[in-house]
């Protein structure tokens, strides 16, 4: 088994997690002050990517530039991996390739804990991508603990490029934001991504100080 083969029921049975929809999970997160050049670029690229209507176009023209902007705003403290193997616990099916991973590392040499998982929705089906994202989030939690950098929460996102849904794993509960964010409101998407990374970094700092 690999990340993209899990169903929601299988994750519940194997890892004992439950799901809960949360209205406005990240509603209080401020919009990010993005570079105006990204706004201009997306005005050109989003309609083109939607017209081409392939996952490759959405990945290259929408998703990657947005993730790069979140990385930029974290001032070099974040690394971005795309299409990277992330094998954590193959005995339990936590292995395979991830669409995107954001990790707290200043280099691109290797993935460092903690990790934010970003799943590109297949066939533009956001809900169908949620089990894969949760599996990667569970793997990220194990990975973080194995690196001696446990975090209280683990974050994830599922996106078609034009639409984004965000998730948070706390203890044995997966919280799924009922709100959908759209590429036309990129400041809020980047704001949530930056919030996730800042929260993870603060959690690590708190653990180190205790």
Tab-separated table of C-alpha atoms in Angstrom:
chain	number	residue	atom	x	y	z
A	1	UNK	CA	0.000	0.000	0.000
A	2	UNK	CA	1.049	3.623	-0.575
A	3	UNK	CA	-0.312	7.008	0.517
A	4	UNK	CA	-2.595	7.370	-2.494
A	5	UNK	CA	-4.200	3.958	-1.961
A	6	UNK	CA	-5.743	4.652	1.445
A	7	UNK	CA	-9.443	5.216	1.970
A	8	UNK	CA	-10.828	7.222	4.880
A	9	UNK	CA	-12.194	4.047	6.466
A	10	UNK	CA	-8.854	2.229	6.200
A	11	UNK	CA	-7.068	5.110	7.910
A	12	UNK	CA	-9.597	5.071	10.744
A	13	UNK	CA	-9.299	1.308	11.198
A	14	UNK	CA	-5.498	1.184	10.965
A	15	UNK	CA	-4.532	4.349	12.852
A	16	UNK	CA	-7.556	5.005	15.062
A	17	UNK	CA	-8.141	8.542	13.856
A	18	UNK	CA	-11.534	10.201	13.481
A	19	UNK	CA	-12.636	13.012	11.203
A	20	UNK	CA	-14.477	16.201	12.033
A	21	UNK	CA	-15.551	19.060	9.780
A	22	UNK	CA	-14.731	22.460	11.249
A	23	UNK	CA	-16.353	25.615	9.957
A	24	UNK	CA	-13.729	28.304	9.411
A	25	UNK	CA	-10.795	26.382	10.862
A	26	UNK	CA	-8.369	29.028	9.600
A	27	UNK	CA	-10.804	31.938	9.353
A	28	UNK	CA	-8.794	34.048	11.812
A	29	UNK	CA	-5.536	33.690	9.882
A	30	UNK	CA	-4.477	36.952	8.274
A	31	UNK	CA	-3.955	37.275	4.550
A	32	UNK	CA	-0.294	37.344	3.536
A	33	UNK	CA	1.402	40.373	1.961
A	34	UNK	CA	2.316	38.580	-1.253
A	35	UNK	CA	4.585	39.911	-3.963
A	36	UNK	CA	2.499	41.825	-6.565
A	37	UNK	CA	4.290	39.899	-9.291
A	38	UNK	CA	2.583	36.682	-8.103
A	39	UNK	CA	-0.842	38.310	-8.368
A	40	UNK	CA	-0.041	39.427	-11.908
A	41	UNK	CA	1.334	36.012	-12.827
A	42	UNK	CA	-1.695	34.103	-11.525
A	43	UNK	CA	-4.056	36.351	-13.470
A	44	UNK	CA	-2.335	35.042	-16.587
A	45	UNK	CA	-1.608	31.469	-15.538
A	46	UNK	CA	-4.821	30.372	-13.792
A	47	UNK	CA	-7.138	30.798	-16.805
A	48	UNK	CA	-4.535	29.146	-19.032
A	49	UNK	CA	-4.034	26.191	-16.682
A	50	UNK	CA	-7.789	25.690	-16.352
A	51	UNK	CA	-8.121	25.831	-20.113
A	52	UNK	CA	-5.369	23.261	-20.637
A	53	UNK	CA	-7.135	21.219	-17.930
A	54	UNK	CA	-4.349	18.807	-16.997
A	55	UNK	CA	-2.845	18.089	-13.585
A	56	UNK	CA	0.597	18.974	-14.945
A	57	UNK	CA	-0.575	22.431	-16.022
A	58	UNK	CA	-2.256	23.106	-12.681
A	59	UNK	CA	0.825	21.902	-10.824
A	60	UNK	CA	3.321	23.992	-12.772
A	61	UNK	CA	1.257	27.113	-13.365
A	62	UNK	CA	-0.692	27.476	-10.117
A	63	UNK	CA	0.339	25.256	-7.211
A	64	UNK	CA	4.123	25.516	-7.373
A	65	UNK	CA	4.249	29.341	-7.631
A	66	UNK	CA	1.944	29.646	-4.608
A	67	UNK	CA	4.103	27.297	-2.529
A	68	UNK	CA	7.247	29.151	-3.593
A	69	UNK	CA	5.689	32.392	-2.337
A	70	UNK	CA	4.941	30.818	1.069
A	71	UNK	CA	8.554	29.658	1.202
A	72	UNK	CA	9.792	33.152	0.325
A	73	UNK	CA	7.775	34.730	3.111
A	74	UNK	CA	9.382	32.377	5.627
A	75	UNK	CA	12.690	34.010	4.650
A	76	UNK	CA	14.622	30.938	3.586
A	77	UNK	CA	13.707	28.842	6.635
A	78	UNK	CA	11.591	26.455	4.558
A	79	UNK	CA	12.464	23.893	1.890
A	80	UNK	CA	10.057	22.733	-0.814
A	81	UNK	CA	10.028	19.220	-2.260
A	82	UNK	CA	7.982	18.097	-5.247
A	83	UNK	CA	7.362	14.512	-6.357
A	84	UNK	CA	9.686	13.240	-3.649
A	85	UNK	CA	9.710	9.781	-2.092
A	86	UNK	CA	8.726	9.922	1.583
A	87	UNK	CA	8.979	6.429	3.041
A	88	UNK	CA	8.363	6.484	6.798
A	89	UNK	CA	6.670	3.235	7.849
A	90	UNK	CA	6.189	0.863	4.887
A	91	UNK	CA	4.852	-1.894	7.146
A	92	UNK	CA	1.771	0.261	7.711
A	93	UNK	CA	1.576	1.615	4.188
A	94	UNK	CA	3.145	4.986	4.957
A	95	UNK	CA	5.345	5.079	1.911
A	96	UNK	CA	5.343	6.377	-1.615
A	97	UNK	CA	5.799	9.664	-3.420
A	98	UNK	CA	4.316	12.945	-2.209
A	99	UNK	CA	3.118	15.667	-4.539
A	100	UNK	CA	4.589	18.404	-2.346
A	101	UNK	CA	6.228	18.673	1.064
A	102	UNK	CA	7.175	21.831	2.920
A	103	UNK	CA	9.755	21.244	5.626
A	104	UNK	CA	11.596	23.414	8.122
A	105	UNK	CA	15.023	23.301	6.573
A	106	UNK	CA	17.233	25.989	5.092
A	107	UNK	CA	18.601	23.611	2.466
A	108	UNK	CA	17.203	21.355	-0.238
A	109	UNK	CA	19.593	18.528	0.635
A	110	UNK	CA	17.060	16.447	2.547
A	111	UNK	CA	13.655	16.635	4.178
A	112	UNK	CA	13.763	17.895	7.748
A	113	UNK	CA	11.054	17.797	10.408
A	114	UNK	CA	8.414	19.064	10.753
A	115	UNK	CA	6.586	18.593	7.471
A	116	UNK	CA	3.479	20.062	5.841
A	117	UNK	CA	1.925	17.769	3.215
A	118	UNK	CA	0.300	19.186	0.080
A	119	UNK	CA	-1.695	16.797	-2.123
A	120	UNK	CA	-2.700	17.629	-5.677
A	121	UNK	CA	-6.271	16.442	-6.152
A	122	UNK	CA	-6.680	13.936	-8.962
A	123	UNK	CA	-9.448	14.687	-11.461
A	124	UNK	CA	-10.077	17.917	-9.534
A	125	UNK	CA	-11.744	15.880	-6.773
A	126	UNK	CA	-10.713	17.566	-3.524
A	127	UNK	CA	-12.611	15.218	-1.199
A	128	UNK	CA	-11.083	12.120	-2.808
A	129	UNK	CA	-7.614	13.515	-2.039
A	130	UNK	CA	-8.250	13.879	1.687
A	131	UNK	CA	-7.361	10.277	2.703
A	132	UNK	CA	-4.019	10.521	0.892
A	133	UNK	CA	-3.295	13.811	2.637
A	134	UNK	CA	-4.188	12.375	6.052
A	135	UNK	CA	-1.918	9.372	5.448
A	136	UNK	CA	0.945	11.734	4.624
A	137	UNK	CA	0.186	13.818	7.707
A	138	UNK	CA	0.327	10.692	9.886
A	139	UNK	CA	3.642	9.830	8.278
A	140	UNK	CA	4.861	13.364	8.934
A	141	UNK	CA	4.017	13.024	12.625
A	142	UNK	CA	5.988	9.776	12.889
A	143	UNK	CA	8.827	11.322	10.885
A	144	UNK	CA	8.929	14.387	13.143
A	145	UNK	CA	9.005	12.255	16.283
A	146	UNK	CA	11.761	10.080	14.838
A	147	UNK	CA	13.856	13.173	14.201
A	148	UNK	CA	13.390	14.308	17.799
A	149	UNK	CA	11.176	17.229	16.762
A	150	UNK	CA	7.634	16.246	17.757
A	151	UNK	CA	4.885	18.750	17.078
A	152	UNK	CA	1.482	19.023	18.722
A	153	UNK	CA	-0.255	19.407	15.388
A	154	UNK	CA	0.465	18.443	11.792
A	155	UNK	CA	-0.960	20.337	8.844
A	156	UNK	CA	-1.919	19.424	5.316
A	157	UNK	CA	-3.753	20.679	2.247
A	158	UNK	CA	-5.509	19.239	-0.772
A	159	UNK	CA	-5.680	21.371	-3.891
A	160	UNK	CA	-6.743	21.264	-7.503
A	161	UNK	CA	-4.750	24.434	-8.037
A	162	UNK	CA	-7.813	26.620	-8.346
A	163	UNK	CA	-9.429	25.280	-5.111
A	164	UNK	CA	-7.720	24.598	-1.762
A	165	UNK	CA	-8.884	22.749	1.391
A	166	UNK	CA	-6.816	22.741	4.576
A	167	UNK	CA	-6.509	20.095	7.317
A	168	UNK	CA	-5.093	19.858	10.824
A	169	UNK	CA	-4.206	16.661	12.701
A	170	UNK	CA	-4.369	16.933	16.483
A	171	UNK	CA	-3.888	13.800	18.573
A	172	UNK	CA	-6.294	11.277	16.994
A	173	UNK	CA	-8.563	13.827	15.307
A	174	UNK	CA	-8.354	15.079	11.740
A	175	UNK	CA	-9.973	18.499	11.485
A	176	UNK	CA	-11.087	19.378	7.960
A	177	UNK	CA	-11.804	23.004	7.171
A	178	UNK	CA	-15.200	23.239	5.482
A	179	UNK	CA	-14.144	26.457	3.770
A	180	UNK	CA	-12.690	26.320	0.281
A	181	UNK	CA	-10.070	28.851	-0.740
A	182	UNK	CA	-9.685	29.919	-4.345
A	183	UNK	CA	-6.673	30.975	-6.382
A	184	UNK	CA	-8.322	34.352	-6.922
A	185	UNK	CA	-7.827	34.925	-3.169
A	186	UNK	CA	-4.188	33.872	-3.166
A	187	UNK	CA	-3.316	36.177	-0.248
A	188	UNK	CA	-5.453	34.056	2.063
A	189	UNK	CA	-4.076	30.758	0.713
A	190	UNK	CA	-0.502	31.889	1.266
A	191	UNK	CA	-1.509	33.307	4.650
A	192	UNK	CA	-2.730	29.890	5.815
A	193	UNK	CA	0.387	28.147	4.496
A	194	UNK	CA	2.645	30.644	6.291
A	195	UNK	CA	0.574	30.212	9.464
A	196	UNK	CA	1.053	26.438	9.293
A	197	UNK	CA	4.813	26.793	8.920
A	198	UNK	CA	5.083	29.414	11.673
A	199	UNK	CA	3.004	27.270	14.039
A	200	UNK	CA	5.204	24.250	13.386
A	201	UNK	CA	8.345	26.305	13.980
A	202	UNK	CA	6.953	27.737	17.226
A	203	UNK	CA	6.043	24.241	18.405
A	204	UNK	CA	9.585	23.049	17.838
A	205	UNK	CA	11.005	26.056	19.676
A	206	UNK	CA	8.665	25.432	22.636
A	207	UNK	CA	9.673	21.769	22.820
A	208	UNK	CA	13.352	22.677	22.785
A	209	UNK	CA	12.884	25.199	25.582
A	210	UNK	CA	10.972	22.829	27.870
